[in-house]
PDB file of C-alpha atoms (C1' of nucleotides) in Angstrom:
ATOM      1  CA  MET A   1       0.676   0.270   0.220  1.00  0.00           C
ATOM      2  CA  SER A   2       1.693   3.202  -0.772  1.00  0.00           C
ATOM      3  CA  VAL A   3       2.076   6.023   1.685  1.00  0.00           C
ATOM      4  CA  MET A   4      -0.556   7.590   0.312  1.00  0.00           C
ATOM      5  CA  ALA A   5      -3.288   5.595   0.683  1.00  0.00           C
ATOM      6  CA  ALA A   6      -2.007   5.505   4.188  1.00  0.00           C
ATOM      7  CA  GLU A   7      -2.541   8.893   5.471  1.00  0.00           C
ATOM      8  CA  GLU A   8      -5.485   8.844   2.954  1.00  0.00           C
ATOM      9  CA  ASP A   9      -6.778   6.306   5.694  1.00  0.00           C
ATOM     10  CA  LEU A  10      -6.331   8.535   8.469  1.00  0.00           C
ATOM     11  CA  ARG A  11      -7.730  11.612   7.756  1.00  0.00           C
ATOM     12  CA  THR A  12     -10.255   9.677   6.501  1.00  0.00           C
ATOM     13  CA  ARG A  13     -10.711   7.219   9.103  1.00  0.00           C
ATOM     14  CA  HIS A  14     -14.230   7.567  11.533  1.00  0.00           C
ATOM     15  CA  ILE A  15     -12.153   7.964  15.553  1.00  0.00           C
ATOM     16  CA  LEU A  16     -13.168  10.953  16.698  1.00  0.00           C
ATOM     17  CA  PRO A  17     -15.486  11.996  19.605  1.00  0.00           C
ATOM     18  CA  ILE A  18     -17.950  14.706  19.493  1.00  0.00           C
ATOM     19  CA  SER A  19     -16.648  16.147  22.233  1.00  0.00           C
ATOM     20  CA  THR A  20     -12.685  17.132  20.756  1.00  0.00           C
ATOM     21  CA  VAL A  21     -13.836  17.780  17.485  1.00  0.00           C
ATOM     22  CA  MET A  22     -15.879  20.331  19.237  1.00  0.00           C
ATOM     23  CA  SER A  23     -11.924  21.822  20.948  1.00  0.00           C
ATOM     24  CA  LEU A  24     -10.575  21.374  17.843  1.00  0.00           C
ATOM     25  CA  THR A  25     -13.212  23.420  15.607  1.00  0.00           C
ATOM     26  CA  ALA A  26     -14.691  25.340  18.782  1.00  0.00           C
ATOM     27  CA  LEU A  27     -18.314  25.110  16.808  1.00  0.00           C
ATOM     28  CA  THR A  28     -21.333  24.169  19.696  1.00  0.00           C
ATOM     29  CA  ALA A  29     -22.253  20.550  19.662  1.00  0.00           C
ATOM     30  CA  ARG A  30     -25.281  21.294  18.143  1.00  0.00           C
ATOM     31  CA  GLN A  31     -23.684  23.688  15.359  1.00  0.00           C
ATOM     32  CA  ILE A  32     -21.973  20.660  14.081  1.00  0.00           C
ATOM     33  CA  ARG A  33     -25.012  18.316  13.823  1.00  0.00           C
ATOM     34  CA  TYR A  34     -27.037  20.948  12.098  1.00  0.00           C
ATOM     35  CA  TYR A  35     -24.524  20.986   9.894  1.00  0.00           C
ATOM     36  CA  GLU A  36     -24.808  17.595   9.692  1.00  0.00           C
ATOM     37  CA  ALA A  37     -28.397  16.773   8.850  1.00  0.00           C
ATOM     38  CA  GLN A  38     -27.150  19.766   6.482  1.00  0.00           C
ATOM     39  CA  GLY A  39     -24.868  17.521   4.359  1.00  0.00           C
ATOM     40  CA  LEU A  40     -22.332  19.246   5.085  1.00  0.00           C
ATOM     41  CA  VAL A  41     -20.292  16.293   7.140  1.00  0.00           C
ATOM     42  CA  GLN A  42     -20.682  12.830   7.325  1.00  0.00           C
ATOM     43  CA  PRO A  43     -19.435  11.205  10.267  1.00  0.00           C
ATOM     44  CA  GLY A  44     -20.140   8.047  11.398  1.00  0.00           C
ATOM     45  CA  ARG A  45     -21.888   6.122  14.091  1.00  0.00           C
ATOM     46  CA  THR A  46     -20.908   3.793  17.277  1.00  0.00           C
ATOM     47  CA  ALA A  47     -22.941   0.346  17.844  1.00  0.00           C
ATOM     48  CA  GLY A  48     -24.475   2.698  20.760  1.00  0.00           C
ATOM     49  CA  GLN A  49     -25.170   5.523  18.162  1.00  0.00           C
ATOM     50  CA  HIS A  50     -22.124   8.202  18.487  1.00  0.00           C
ATOM     51  CA  ARG A  51     -21.063  10.274  15.981  1.00  0.00           C
ATOM     52  CA  VAL A  52     -17.557   9.319  15.262  1.00  0.00           C
ATOM     53  CA  TYR A  53     -15.509  12.597  12.977  1.00  0.00           C
ATOM     54  CA  SER A  54     -11.701  12.182  10.650  1.00  0.00           C
ATOM     55  CA  LEU A  55      -9.477  14.063  10.826  1.00  0.00           C
ATOM     56  CA  ARG A  56     -11.077  15.501   7.531  1.00  0.00           C
ATOM     57  CA  ASP A  57     -14.815  15.667   8.345  1.00  0.00           C
ATOM     58  CA  VAL A  58     -12.914  17.956  11.320  1.00  0.00           C
ATOM     59  CA  ASP A  59     -11.115  19.704   8.313  1.00  0.00           C
ATOM     60  CA  VAL A  60     -14.765  20.297   6.366  1.00  0.00           C
ATOM     61  CA  LEU A  61     -16.051  22.002  10.137  1.00  0.00           C
ATOM     62  CA  LEU A  62     -13.189  24.379   9.839  1.00  0.00           C
ATOM     63  CA  ALA A  63     -13.416  25.509   6.569  1.00  0.00           C
ATOM     64  CA  ILE A  64     -17.189  25.936   6.701  1.00  0.00           C
ATOM     65  CA  LYS A  65     -16.595  27.944   9.402  1.00  0.00           C
ATOM     66  CA  SER A  66     -14.235  30.197   6.839  1.00  0.00           C
ATOM     67  CA  GLN A  67     -17.162  30.061   4.604  1.00  0.00           C
ATOM     68  CA  LEU A  68     -20.225  30.974   6.611  1.00  0.00           C
ATOM     69  CA  ALA A  69     -17.853  34.094   8.150  1.00  0.00           C
ATOM     70  CA  ASP A  70     -17.140  35.222   4.851  1.00  0.00           C
ATOM     71  CA  GLY A  71     -20.642  35.571   4.555  1.00  0.00           C
ATOM     72  CA  PHE A  72     -22.265  32.123   2.378  1.00  0.00           C
ATOM     73  CA  SER A  73     -24.868  30.309   3.619  1.00  0.00           C
ATOM     74  CA  ILE A  74     -25.297  26.972   4.167  1.00  0.00           C
ATOM     75  CA  ALA A  75     -27.355  26.715   0.765  1.00  0.00           C
ATOM     76  CA  ASP A  76     -24.518  28.276  -0.551  1.00  0.00           C
ATOM     77  CA  ILE A  77     -21.921  25.996   0.573  1.00  0.00           C
ATOM     78  CA  ARG A  78     -23.640  22.606   0.474  1.00  0.00           C
ATOM     79  CA  ASN A  79     -23.319  23.653  -2.612  1.00  0.00           C
ATOM     80  CA  LEU A  80     -19.992  24.565  -3.935  1.00  0.00           C
ATOM     81  CA  MET A  81     -19.295  20.516  -1.543  1.00  0.00           C
ATOM     82  CA  HIS A  82     -20.993  18.355  -3.308  1.00  0.00           C
ATOM     83  CA  PRO A  83     -22.648  19.287  -7.318  1.00  0.00           C
ATOM     84  CA  ARG A  84     -23.481  15.989  -8.355  1.00  0.00           C
ATOM     85  CA  HIS A  85     -23.462  12.954  -5.492  1.00  0.00           C
ATOM     86  CA  GLN A  86     -19.631  12.638  -3.220  1.00  0.00           C
ATOM     87  CA  ALA A  87     -17.374   9.867  -3.483  1.00  0.00           C
ATOM     88  CA  GLU A  88     -14.490   8.951  -1.541  1.00  0.00           C
ATOM     89  CA  ASN A  89     -11.794   8.980  -2.373  1.00  0.00           C
ATOM     90  CA  SER A  90     -11.804   9.152  -6.019  1.00  0.00           C
ATOM     91  CA  ASP A  91     -11.025  12.698  -7.329  1.00  0.00           C
ATOM     92  CA  GLU A  92     -14.538  14.086  -5.989  1.00  0.00           C
ATOM     93  CA  ALA A  93     -12.907  14.479  -3.209  1.00  0.00           C
ATOM     94  CA  VAL A  94     -10.245  15.963  -4.408  1.00  0.00           C
ATOM     95  CA  ARG A  95     -11.808  18.547  -5.975  1.00  0.00           C
ATOM     96  CA  GLN A  96     -14.120  19.508  -3.035  1.00  0.00           C
ATOM     97  CA  MET A  97     -11.436  19.878  -1.106  1.00  0.00           C
ATOM     98  CA  LEU A  98     -10.072  22.444  -3.522  1.00  0.00           C
ATOM     99  CA  ARG A  99     -12.927  24.366  -3.576  1.00  0.00           C
ATOM    100  CA  ASP A 100     -12.480  24.972  -0.615  1.00  0.00           C
ATOM    101  CA  GLU A 101      -8.919  25.582   0.121  1.00  0.00           C
ATOM    102  CA  LEU A 102      -9.933  28.305  -3.104  1.00  0.00           C
ATOM    103  CA  LEU A 103     -12.964  30.017  -1.450  1.00  0.00           C
ATOM    104  CA  GLN A 104     -11.101  30.432   2.049  1.00  0.00           C
ATOM    105  CA  GLN A 105      -8.122  31.930   0.855  1.00  0.00           C
ATOM    106  CA  SER A 106      -8.763  33.715  -2.901  1.00  0.00           C
ATOM    107  CA  ARG A 107     -10.685  37.167  -3.099  1.00  0.00           C
ATOM    108  CA  PHE A 108     -11.653  35.590  -5.628  1.00  0.00           C
ATOM    109  CA  ALA A 109     -14.503  34.708  -2.804  1.00  0.00           C
ATOM    110  CA  PRO A 110     -16.967  38.625  -1.997  1.00  0.00           C
ATOM    111  CA  ASP A 111     -17.289  38.569   1.916  1.00  0.00           C
ATOM    112  CA  ALA A 112     -20.027  39.411   3.981  1.00  0.00           C
ATOM    113  CA  GLU A 113     -19.082  43.767   3.317  1.00  0.00           C
ATOM    114  CA  MET A 114     -18.272  42.829  -0.308  1.00  0.00           C
ATOM    115  CA  ARG A 115     -22.293  41.447  -0.606  1.00  0.00           C
ATOM    116  CA  GLN A 116     -23.205  43.919   1.144  1.00  0.00           C
ATOM    117  CA  GLY A 117     -22.228  46.411  -0.639  1.00  0.00           C
ATOM    118  CA  PHE A 118     -23.339  45.724  -3.930  1.00  0.00           C
ATOM    119  CA  GLY A 119     -26.625  44.338  -2.571  1.00  0.00           C
ATOM    120  CA  PHE A 120     -25.807  41.050  -2.372  1.00  0.00           C
ATOM    121  CA  ARG A 121     -27.676  39.157   0.470  1.00  0.00           C
ATOM    122  CA  ARG A 122     -26.637  36.061   2.101  1.00  0.00           C
ATOM    123  CA  SER A 123     -29.507  32.840   0.613  1.00  0.00           C
ATOM    124  CA  GLY A 124     -30.938  31.960   3.502  1.00  0.00           C
ATOM    125  CA  GLU A 125     -31.707  35.355   5.638  1.00  0.00           C
TER     126      GLU A 125
ATOM    127  C1'  DA F   1     -20.027  10.661  32.105  1.00  0.00           C
ATOM    128  C1'  DT F   2     -20.481  11.713  27.205  1.00  0.00           C
ATOM    129  C1'  DT F   3     -24.027  11.416  23.821  1.00  0.00           C
ATOM    130  C1'  DC F   4     -28.266  11.001  21.581  1.00  0.00           C
ATOM    131  C1'  DT F   5     -33.057  13.487  19.647  1.00  0.00           C
ATOM    132  C1'  DC F   6     -36.588  16.117  20.731  1.00  0.00           C
ATOM    133  C1'  DA F   7     -39.008  18.987  21.603  1.00  0.00           C
ATOM    134  C1'  DC F   8     -40.281  25.053  23.283  1.00  0.00           C
ATOM    135  C1'  DA F   9     -42.097  29.635  28.169  1.00  0.00           C
TER     136       DA F   9
ATOM    137  C1'  DT C   1     -29.740  27.889  17.947  1.00  0.00           C
ATOM    138  C1'  DG C   2     -30.131  27.730  22.600  1.00  0.00           C
ATOM    139  C1'  DT C   3     -31.680  24.130  26.170  1.00  0.00           C
ATOM    140  C1'  DG C   4     -34.162  20.705  28.852  1.00  0.00           C
ATOM    141  C1'  DA C   5     -35.897  16.920  28.826  1.00  0.00           C
ATOM    142  C1'  DG C   6     -35.559  11.535  29.419  1.00  0.00           C
ATOM    143  C1'  DC C   7     -32.403   7.650  27.307  1.00  0.00           C
ATOM    144  C1'  DA C   8     -29.274   4.263  26.951  1.00  0.00           C
TER     145       DA C   8
END
DNA sequence: ATTCTCACA
DNA sequence: TGTGAGCA
């Protein structure tokens, strides 16, 4: 098995309890579960129905936090995340990551103030 | 002790 | 989104 495959495996393994994700992302359990309900993250479940997250889930959650701070609505983020359907390891997942990273740092992504200035409104308000 | 689901003075 | 109830 290649090292890349091994690393990918580590990043996608569902092993973190919600409490760890809460401290790692500074999000409330309520918010984390809500984003899941919105289809932004898909944590695993233990036999007892407790959610278990992967390091990738944490990255996604942090990206969501950043996107929201920049004025995007949950709907906006959802559309950017899965244009079609979600694939675990194929290049679809890579595309999603690139989209996240791109939107986070590029000034192509208008922030809340710019949107207001141009009369835009977050599609959730 | 923690997390889960559901509901709302 | 918060918060509390009643479980597992």
